[in-house]
Amino acid sequence: MSTENEGTAVPADHPAAPSTPTTPPTPPTAPPASAPTPAAADAPTAAQPPTAAQPPAPEAAPAHAPDAAHAAHTPAHTAHTPAHAPAPESAASTPAPAAAGAGWPPPPPTVPAWGASLPPAAPQAPRRRTGGLVAAVLVAALVAGGIGGGIGYWAAQRGDDGVSSTTVSSGEAPASFKREPGTVAAVAATALPSVVTIQAKSGGSQGEGEGGTGTGFVYDQEGHIVTNNHVVASAADGGTLSVTFPDGKSYDAEVVGRAEGYDVAVLKLTNAPKGLKPLPLGDSDKVAVGDSTIAIGAPFGLSNTVTTGIISAKNRPVASGDGSGGSNSYMSALQTDASINPGNSGGPLLDASGAVIGINSAIQSTGSGFGQTQAGSIGLGFAIPVNQAKNVAQQLIRTGKPVYPVIGATVNMQEQGEGATIASQGSGGTPSVTPDGPAAKAGLKAGDVITGFGGHQIDSGPSLISEIWTHKPGDQVKITYERDGKTSTATVTLGERTGDS
């Protein structure tokens, strides 16, 4: 479709050729020297002014230029048609009305009566007609050129006014394009080189070669890697560990220390490369519900996976197993809705600045309770607060063994909802309250129900242990408890226990 005529209609008042030939006046015996030829009729037609009975010819304008081009060509055709149209012989003697010369459209040129011989044509008539037609064609071409420019300008102006266009312009992205600091892409790009995928294979005669995949992150430039204990537990006794960085380079590693209760482990690369960049550690105590989170790991073996969410809750008491029937771990966890799946374990949970605020450790699945299962994420993930994990990692690097704060009392781990009840007796028939231990010195007895610890509500044995392990040995903590229906408070100075037993 040509854009030159798009949206432009021919005005209704444009002169049209008459349906029957106009009766010509009586021809003279010889044509006068000034008699107009069909080609020359274009000149008086264009110059003849309109009468009051007819509207004036419209002025030429860019948007209506197609009409002007049409009018420049039409009179030549109209003036020439009556010269060949037959007219009744009786009408040849009828004089033309006096007002015919003043009307619009102009009368046709004088022609001989029907059947009369044609007068001799002027010698230059063909040349003059050709020149007139050429001039008309040139005018039409010039007007058409003006139309194209006019429509192009009009369309450009319309486009500037916000009218949608179907023209699509493609261009190259700026070479200096950079992600703004604080965006997920920027944080991930900085953190990913320091997040590793851990492959653990068990040793020994039973289950040889079996293992799993987990995640860890660079803790220092010496090559220490922090992860979950349950990620490396299968390879702890005679197994093998390999650590792969996002660039594809793999390194052998060995276990420096494990803390089953905390579910934290530290590895060491046997040939640590130079230039390792430890991830910065944040302050999990200052995390607020609603803060943005970014999790990085290898869910179901898909290394270097980044997911996002928020902090959904804090201080969630979580007890999770290591997947091999070992001791449970307890944490006062950060809850997040960032997608966490098996294989994310041991990976960092980052805040919006890229600092580690937790170690992804457990998920709530729809059918298996807490722990690592093949069930997918349902938006309930739990991470060990980094303040606790940092203390454990430092202890493992120094001594290779974990140190736990204790109160010196055995509590019921099955009941929940009413607090943590001190059992009637301990393991193997030992006293439930260690003589001269922290709880005994604070005045606690078997049967007491601990309902508060350090300002946090306690509803079960696991929640009490989770809160105790957020502290260090030697910390003094206020305890709220109930005895015989009476609420009391006491201050306990935490003791310590070294190693897992």
PDB file of C-alpha atoms in Angstrom, residues 31-213:
ATOM      1  CA  PRO A  31     -11.190  29.156 -37.100  1.00  0.00           C
ATOM      2  CA  PRO A  32      -9.728  32.382 -35.776  1.00  0.00           C
ATOM      3  CA  ALA A  33      -6.047  32.566 -35.217  1.00  0.00           C
ATOM      4  CA  SER A  34      -6.534  32.684 -31.427  1.00  0.00           C
ATOM      5  CA  ALA A  35      -8.872  29.672 -31.208  1.00  0.00           C
ATOM      6  CA  PRO A  36      -7.756  27.468 -28.318  1.00  0.00           C
ATOM      7  CA  THR A  37      -6.536  23.914 -28.954  1.00  0.00           C
ATOM      8  CA  PRO A  38      -7.474  21.034 -26.609  1.00  0.00           C
ATOM      9  CA  ALA A  39      -4.086  21.235 -24.897  1.00  0.00           C
ATOM     10  CA  ALA A  40      -4.295  24.994 -24.465  1.00  0.00           C
ATOM     11  CA  ALA A  41      -7.682  24.667 -22.797  1.00  0.00           C
ATOM     12  CA  ASP A  42      -5.846  23.779 -19.568  1.00  0.00           C
ATOM     13  CA  ALA A  43      -4.607  27.367 -19.291  1.00  0.00           C
ATOM     14  CA  PRO A  44      -7.923  29.273 -19.240  1.00  0.00           C
ATOM     15  CA  THR A  45      -9.486  26.528 -17.104  1.00  0.00           C
ATOM     16  CA  ALA A  46      -6.941  26.955 -14.374  1.00  0.00           C
ATOM     17  CA  ALA A  47      -7.076  30.759 -14.530  1.00  0.00           C
ATOM     18  CA  GLN A  48     -10.846  31.284 -14.886  1.00  0.00           C
ATOM     19  CA  PRO A  49     -12.348  32.451 -11.580  1.00  0.00           C
ATOM     20  CA  PRO A  50     -15.369  30.610 -10.140  1.00  0.00           C
ATOM     21  CA  THR A  51     -18.803  32.238 -10.015  1.00  0.00           C
ATOM     22  CA  ALA A  52     -20.840  32.742  -6.876  1.00  0.00           C
ATOM     23  CA  ALA A  53     -22.929  29.673  -7.733  1.00  0.00           C
ATOM     24  CA  GLN A  54     -19.933  27.323  -7.436  1.00  0.00           C
ATOM     25  CA  PRO A  55     -17.433  26.876  -4.539  1.00  0.00           C
ATOM     26  CA  PRO A  56     -13.879  28.086  -5.095  1.00  0.00           C
ATOM     27  CA  ALA A  57     -11.197  25.588  -5.997  1.00  0.00           C
ATOM     28  CA  PRO A  58      -9.397  24.306  -2.869  1.00  0.00           C
ATOM     29  CA  GLU A  59      -5.886  25.555  -2.230  1.00  0.00           C
ATOM     30  CA  ALA A  60      -3.063  23.071  -2.492  1.00  0.00           C
ATOM     31  CA  ALA A  61      -1.722  21.778   0.865  1.00  0.00           C
ATOM     32  CA  PRO A  62       0.684  18.913   1.791  1.00  0.00           C
ATOM     33  CA  ALA A  63      -2.050  16.725   3.256  1.00  0.00           C
ATOM     34  CA  HIS A  64      -4.353  17.212   0.261  1.00  0.00           C
ATOM     35  CA  ALA A  65      -1.757  17.326  -2.493  1.00  0.00           C
ATOM     36  CA  PRO A  66      -3.133  14.169  -4.162  1.00  0.00           C
ATOM     37  CA  ASP A  67      -6.253  16.167  -5.111  1.00  0.00           C
ATOM     38  CA  ALA A  68      -4.142  18.889  -6.712  1.00  0.00           C
ATOM     39  CA  ALA A  69      -2.267  16.346  -8.782  1.00  0.00           C
ATOM     40  CA  HIS A  70      -5.539  14.802  -9.927  1.00  0.00           C
ATOM     41  CA  ALA A  71      -7.010  18.199 -10.861  1.00  0.00           C
ATOM     42  CA  ALA A  72      -3.952  19.099 -12.928  1.00  0.00           C
ATOM     43  CA  HIS A  73      -4.532  16.127 -15.162  1.00  0.00           C
ATOM     44  CA  THR A  74      -8.344  15.891 -15.275  1.00  0.00           C
ATOM     45  CA  PRO A  75      -9.246  19.115 -17.231  1.00  0.00           C
ATOM     46  CA  ALA A  76      -7.126  17.995 -20.210  1.00  0.00           C
ATOM     47  CA  HIS A  77      -9.116  14.773 -20.404  1.00  0.00           C
ATOM     48  CA  THR A  78     -12.477  16.496 -19.859  1.00  0.00           C
ATOM     49  CA  ALA A  79     -11.861  19.209 -22.445  1.00  0.00           C
ATOM     50  CA  HIS A  80     -10.826  16.670 -25.055  1.00  0.00           C
ATOM     51  CA  THR A  81     -13.761  14.283 -24.668  1.00  0.00           C
ATOM     52  CA  PRO A  82     -16.577  16.488 -26.126  1.00  0.00           C
ATOM     53  CA  ALA A  83     -14.534  17.026 -29.320  1.00  0.00           C
ATOM     54  CA  HIS A  84     -15.151  13.405 -30.284  1.00  0.00           C
ATOM     55  CA  ALA A  85     -18.623  12.961 -28.775  1.00  0.00           C
ATOM     56  CA  PRO A  86     -21.539  13.095 -31.266  1.00  0.00           C
ATOM     57  CA  ALA A  87     -24.104  15.870 -30.831  1.00  0.00           C
ATOM     58  CA  PRO A  88     -27.559  16.214 -32.445  1.00  0.00           C
ATOM     59  CA  GLU A  89     -27.429  18.227 -35.691  1.00  0.00           C
ATOM     60  CA  SER A  90     -30.375  20.333 -34.587  1.00  0.00           C
ATOM     61  CA  ALA A  91     -28.442  21.522 -31.638  1.00  0.00           C
ATOM     62  CA  ALA A  92     -25.612  22.948 -33.727  1.00  0.00           C
ATOM     63  CA  SER A  93     -27.455  26.183 -34.355  1.00  0.00           C
ATOM     64  CA  THR A  94     -28.504  26.696 -30.751  1.00  0.00           C
ATOM     65  CA  PRO A  95     -26.592  29.629 -29.316  1.00  0.00           C
ATOM     66  CA  ALA A  96     -24.725  29.114 -26.042  1.00  0.00           C
ATOM     67  CA  PRO A  97     -26.212  30.858 -23.012  1.00  0.00           C
ATOM     68  CA  ALA A  98     -24.659  34.176 -22.186  1.00  0.00           C
ATOM     69  CA  ALA A  99     -23.767  33.053 -18.690  1.00  0.00           C
ATOM     70  CA  ALA A 100     -22.006  29.917 -19.845  1.00  0.00           C
ATOM     71  CA  GLY A 101     -18.641  31.648 -20.081  1.00  0.00           C
ATOM     72  CA  ALA A 102     -18.849  32.677 -16.448  1.00  0.00           C
ATOM     73  CA  GLY A 103     -19.859  29.359 -14.900  1.00  0.00           C
ATOM     74  CA  TRP A 104     -17.947  26.439 -13.481  1.00  0.00           C
ATOM     75  CA  PRO A 105     -16.941  24.113 -15.042  1.00  0.00           C
ATOM     76  CA  PRO A 106     -15.882  26.141 -18.113  1.00  0.00           C
ATOM     77  CA  PRO A 107     -17.589  25.431 -21.464  1.00  0.00           C
ATOM     78  CA  PRO A 108     -15.862  23.096 -23.914  1.00  0.00           C
ATOM     79  CA  PRO A 109     -13.874  24.531 -26.822  1.00  0.00           C
ATOM     80  CA  THR A 110     -15.621  25.470 -30.065  1.00  0.00           C
ATOM     81  CA  VAL A 111     -16.003  22.490 -32.412  1.00  0.00           C
ATOM     82  CA  PRO A 112     -17.700  22.034 -35.814  1.00  0.00           C
ATOM     83  CA  ALA A 113     -21.305  20.861 -36.039  1.00  0.00           C
ATOM     84  CA  TRP A 114     -22.063  17.190 -36.313  1.00  0.00           C
ATOM     85  CA  GLY A 115     -21.013  15.906 -39.712  1.00  0.00           C
ATOM     86  CA  ALA A 116     -19.075  19.072 -40.660  1.00  0.00           C
ATOM     87  CA  SER A 117     -15.474  18.806 -41.753  1.00  0.00           C
ATOM     88  CA  LEU A 118     -12.815  19.531 -39.133  1.00  0.00           C
ATOM     89  CA  PRO A 119     -10.976  22.814 -39.434  1.00  0.00           C
ATOM     90  CA  PRO A 120      -7.282  22.582 -40.179  1.00  0.00           C
ATOM     91  CA  ALA A 121      -5.220  22.270 -37.003  1.00  0.00           C
ATOM     92  CA  ALA A 122      -2.564  24.764 -36.192  1.00  0.00           C
ATOM     93  CA  PRO A 123       0.917  23.532 -37.148  1.00  0.00           C
ATOM     94  CA  GLN A 124       2.258  23.801 -33.570  1.00  0.00           C
ATOM     95  CA  ALA A 125      -0.764  22.218 -31.895  1.00  0.00           C
ATOM     96  CA  PRO A 126       0.763  18.749 -31.420  1.00  0.00           C
ATOM     97  CA  ARG A 127       3.963  20.220 -29.959  1.00  0.00           C
ATOM     98  CA  ARG A 128       1.969  22.505 -27.650  1.00  0.00           C
ATOM     99  CA  ARG A 129      -0.243  19.608 -26.515  1.00  0.00           C
ATOM    100  CA  THR A 130       2.780  17.410 -25.803  1.00  0.00           C
ATOM    101  CA  GLY A 131       4.373  20.204 -23.837  1.00  0.00           C
ATOM    102  CA  GLY A 132       1.186  20.652 -21.834  1.00  0.00           C
ATOM    103  CA  LEU A 133       0.987  16.956 -21.033  1.00  0.00           C
ATOM    104  CA  VAL A 134       4.655  16.850 -20.076  1.00  0.00           C
ATOM    105  CA  ALA A 135       4.107  19.882 -17.862  1.00  0.00           C
ATOM    106  CA  ALA A 136       1.109  18.170 -16.240  1.00  0.00           C
ATOM    107  CA  VAL A 137       3.158  15.032 -15.607  1.00  0.00           C
ATOM    108  CA  LEU A 138       6.008  17.069 -14.140  1.00  0.00           C
ATOM    109  CA  VAL A 139       3.599  18.943 -11.875  1.00  0.00           C
ATOM    110  CA  ALA A 140       2.064  15.647 -10.723  1.00  0.00           C
ATOM    111  CA  ALA A 141       5.505  14.206 -10.029  1.00  0.00           C
ATOM    112  CA  LEU A 142       6.550  17.256  -8.075  1.00  0.00           C
ATOM    113  CA  VAL A 143       3.329  17.244  -6.095  1.00  0.00           C
ATOM    114  CA  ALA A 144       3.693  13.515  -5.424  1.00  0.00           C
ATOM    115  CA  GLY A 145       7.212  14.109  -4.151  1.00  0.00           C
ATOM    116  CA  GLY A 146       5.836  16.790  -1.851  1.00  0.00           C
ATOM    117  CA  ILE A 147       3.215  14.358  -0.622  1.00  0.00           C
ATOM    118  CA  GLY A 148       5.845  11.807   0.383  1.00  0.00           C
ATOM    119  CA  GLY A 149       7.815  14.397   2.338  1.00  0.00           C
ATOM    120  CA  GLY A 150       4.657  15.839   3.870  1.00  0.00           C
ATOM    121  CA  ILE A 151       3.371  12.474   5.022  1.00  0.00           C
ATOM    122  CA  GLY A 152       6.804  11.522   6.379  1.00  0.00           C
ATOM    123  CA  TYR A 153       6.954  14.737   8.400  1.00  0.00           C
ATOM    124  CA  TRP A 154       3.356  14.266   9.595  1.00  0.00           C
ATOM    125  CA  ALA A 155       4.054  10.664  10.662  1.00  0.00           C
ATOM    126  CA  ALA A 156       7.209  11.719  12.512  1.00  0.00           C
ATOM    127  CA  GLN A 157       5.294  14.412  14.363  1.00  0.00           C
ATOM    128  CA  ARG A 158       2.580  11.909  15.271  1.00  0.00           C
ATOM    129  CA  GLY A 159       5.226   9.516  16.553  1.00  0.00           C
ATOM    130  CA  ASP A 160       6.729  12.212  18.759  1.00  0.00           C
ATOM    131  CA  ASP A 161       3.305  12.761  20.295  1.00  0.00           C
ATOM    132  CA  GLY A 162       3.329   9.256  21.768  1.00  0.00           C
ATOM    133  CA  VAL A 163       1.366   7.388  19.079  1.00  0.00           C
ATOM    134  CA  SER A 164       2.580   3.802  18.914  1.00  0.00           C
ATOM    135  CA  SER A 165       4.560   2.754  15.883  1.00  0.00           C
ATOM    136  CA  THR A 166       5.056  -0.622  14.270  1.00  0.00           C
ATOM    137  CA  THR A 167       8.652   0.217  13.445  1.00  0.00           C
ATOM    138  CA  VAL A 168      11.099  -1.624  15.725  1.00  0.00           C
ATOM    139  CA  SER A 169      14.608  -0.295  16.117  1.00  0.00           C
ATOM    140  CA  SER A 170      17.330  -2.616  17.341  1.00  0.00           C
ATOM    141  CA  GLY A 171      20.625  -1.565  18.764  1.00  0.00           C
ATOM    142  CA  GLU A 172      23.563  -2.937  20.663  1.00  0.00           C
ATOM    143  CA  ALA A 173      23.627  -2.858  24.462  1.00  0.00           C
ATOM    144  CA  PRO A 174      26.046  -0.276  25.846  1.00  0.00           C
ATOM    145  CA  ALA A 175      29.464  -1.756  26.351  1.00  0.00           C
ATOM    146  CA  SER A 176      29.683  -0.128  29.798  1.00  0.00           C
ATOM    147  CA  PHE A 177      26.462  -1.750  31.125  1.00  0.00           C
ATOM    148  CA  LYS A 178      26.868  -2.751  34.775  1.00  0.00           C
ATOM    149  CA  ARG A 179      24.547  -4.187  37.409  1.00  0.00           C
ATOM    150  CA  GLU A 180      23.861  -1.761  40.201  1.00  0.00           C
ATOM    151  CA  PRO A 181      25.317  -2.747  43.597  1.00  0.00           C
ATOM    152  CA  GLY A 182      22.734  -4.448  45.759  1.00  0.00           C
ATOM    153  CA  THR A 183      20.846  -6.132  42.926  1.00  0.00           C
ATOM    154  CA  VAL A 184      20.535  -9.910  43.027  1.00  0.00           C
ATOM    155  CA  ALA A 185      22.648 -10.198  39.884  1.00  0.00           C
ATOM    156  CA  ALA A 186      25.428  -8.059  41.357  1.00  0.00           C
ATOM    157  CA  VAL A 187      25.431  -9.908  44.695  1.00  0.00           C
ATOM    158  CA  ALA A 188      25.404 -13.296  42.986  1.00  0.00           C
ATOM    159  CA  ALA A 189      28.217 -12.334  40.607  1.00  0.00           C
ATOM    160  CA  THR A 190      30.389 -11.368  43.581  1.00  0.00           C
ATOM    161  CA  ALA A 191      29.539 -14.348  45.769  1.00  0.00           C
ATOM    162  CA  LEU A 192      29.465 -17.202  43.264  1.00  0.00           C
ATOM    163  CA  PRO A 193      33.267 -17.554  42.848  1.00  0.00           C
ATOM    164  CA  SER A 194      33.496 -18.284  46.591  1.00  0.00           C
ATOM    165  CA  VAL A 195      30.719 -20.917  46.715  1.00  0.00           C
ATOM    166  CA  VAL A 196      31.734 -24.538  46.084  1.00  0.00           C
ATOM    167  CA  THR A 197      30.022 -27.819  45.331  1.00  0.00           C
ATOM    168  CA  ILE A 198      31.095 -30.692  47.597  1.00  0.00           C
ATOM    169  CA  GLN A 199      31.073 -34.307  46.483  1.00  0.00           C
ATOM    170  CA  ALA A 200      31.321 -36.794  49.352  1.00  0.00           C
ATOM    171  CA  LYS A 201      32.011 -40.511  48.870  1.00  0.00           C
ATOM    172  CA  SER A 202      31.947 -42.955  51.725  1.00  0.00           C
ATOM    173  CA  GLY A 203      34.751 -45.382  52.510  1.00  0.00           C
ATOM    174  CA  GLY A 204      34.982 -48.790  54.143  1.00  0.00           C
ATOM    175  CA  SER A 205      33.525 -52.113  53.085  1.00  0.00           C
ATOM    176  CA  GLN A 206      29.912 -51.132  53.604  1.00  0.00           C
ATOM    177  CA  GLY A 207      28.442 -48.587  51.259  1.00  0.00           C
ATOM    178  CA  GLU A 208      31.766 -47.947  49.580  1.00  0.00           C
ATOM    179  CA  GLY A 209      31.537 -45.242  46.951  1.00  0.00           C
ATOM    180  CA  GLU A 210      28.175 -43.962  48.125  1.00  0.00           C
ATOM    181  CA  GLY A 211      27.782 -40.343  49.044  1.00  0.00           C
ATOM    182  CA  GLY A 212      26.025 -37.172  48.144  1.00  0.00           C
ATOM    183  CA  THR A 213      26.343 -33.636  46.937  1.00  0.00           C
TER     184      THR A 213
END
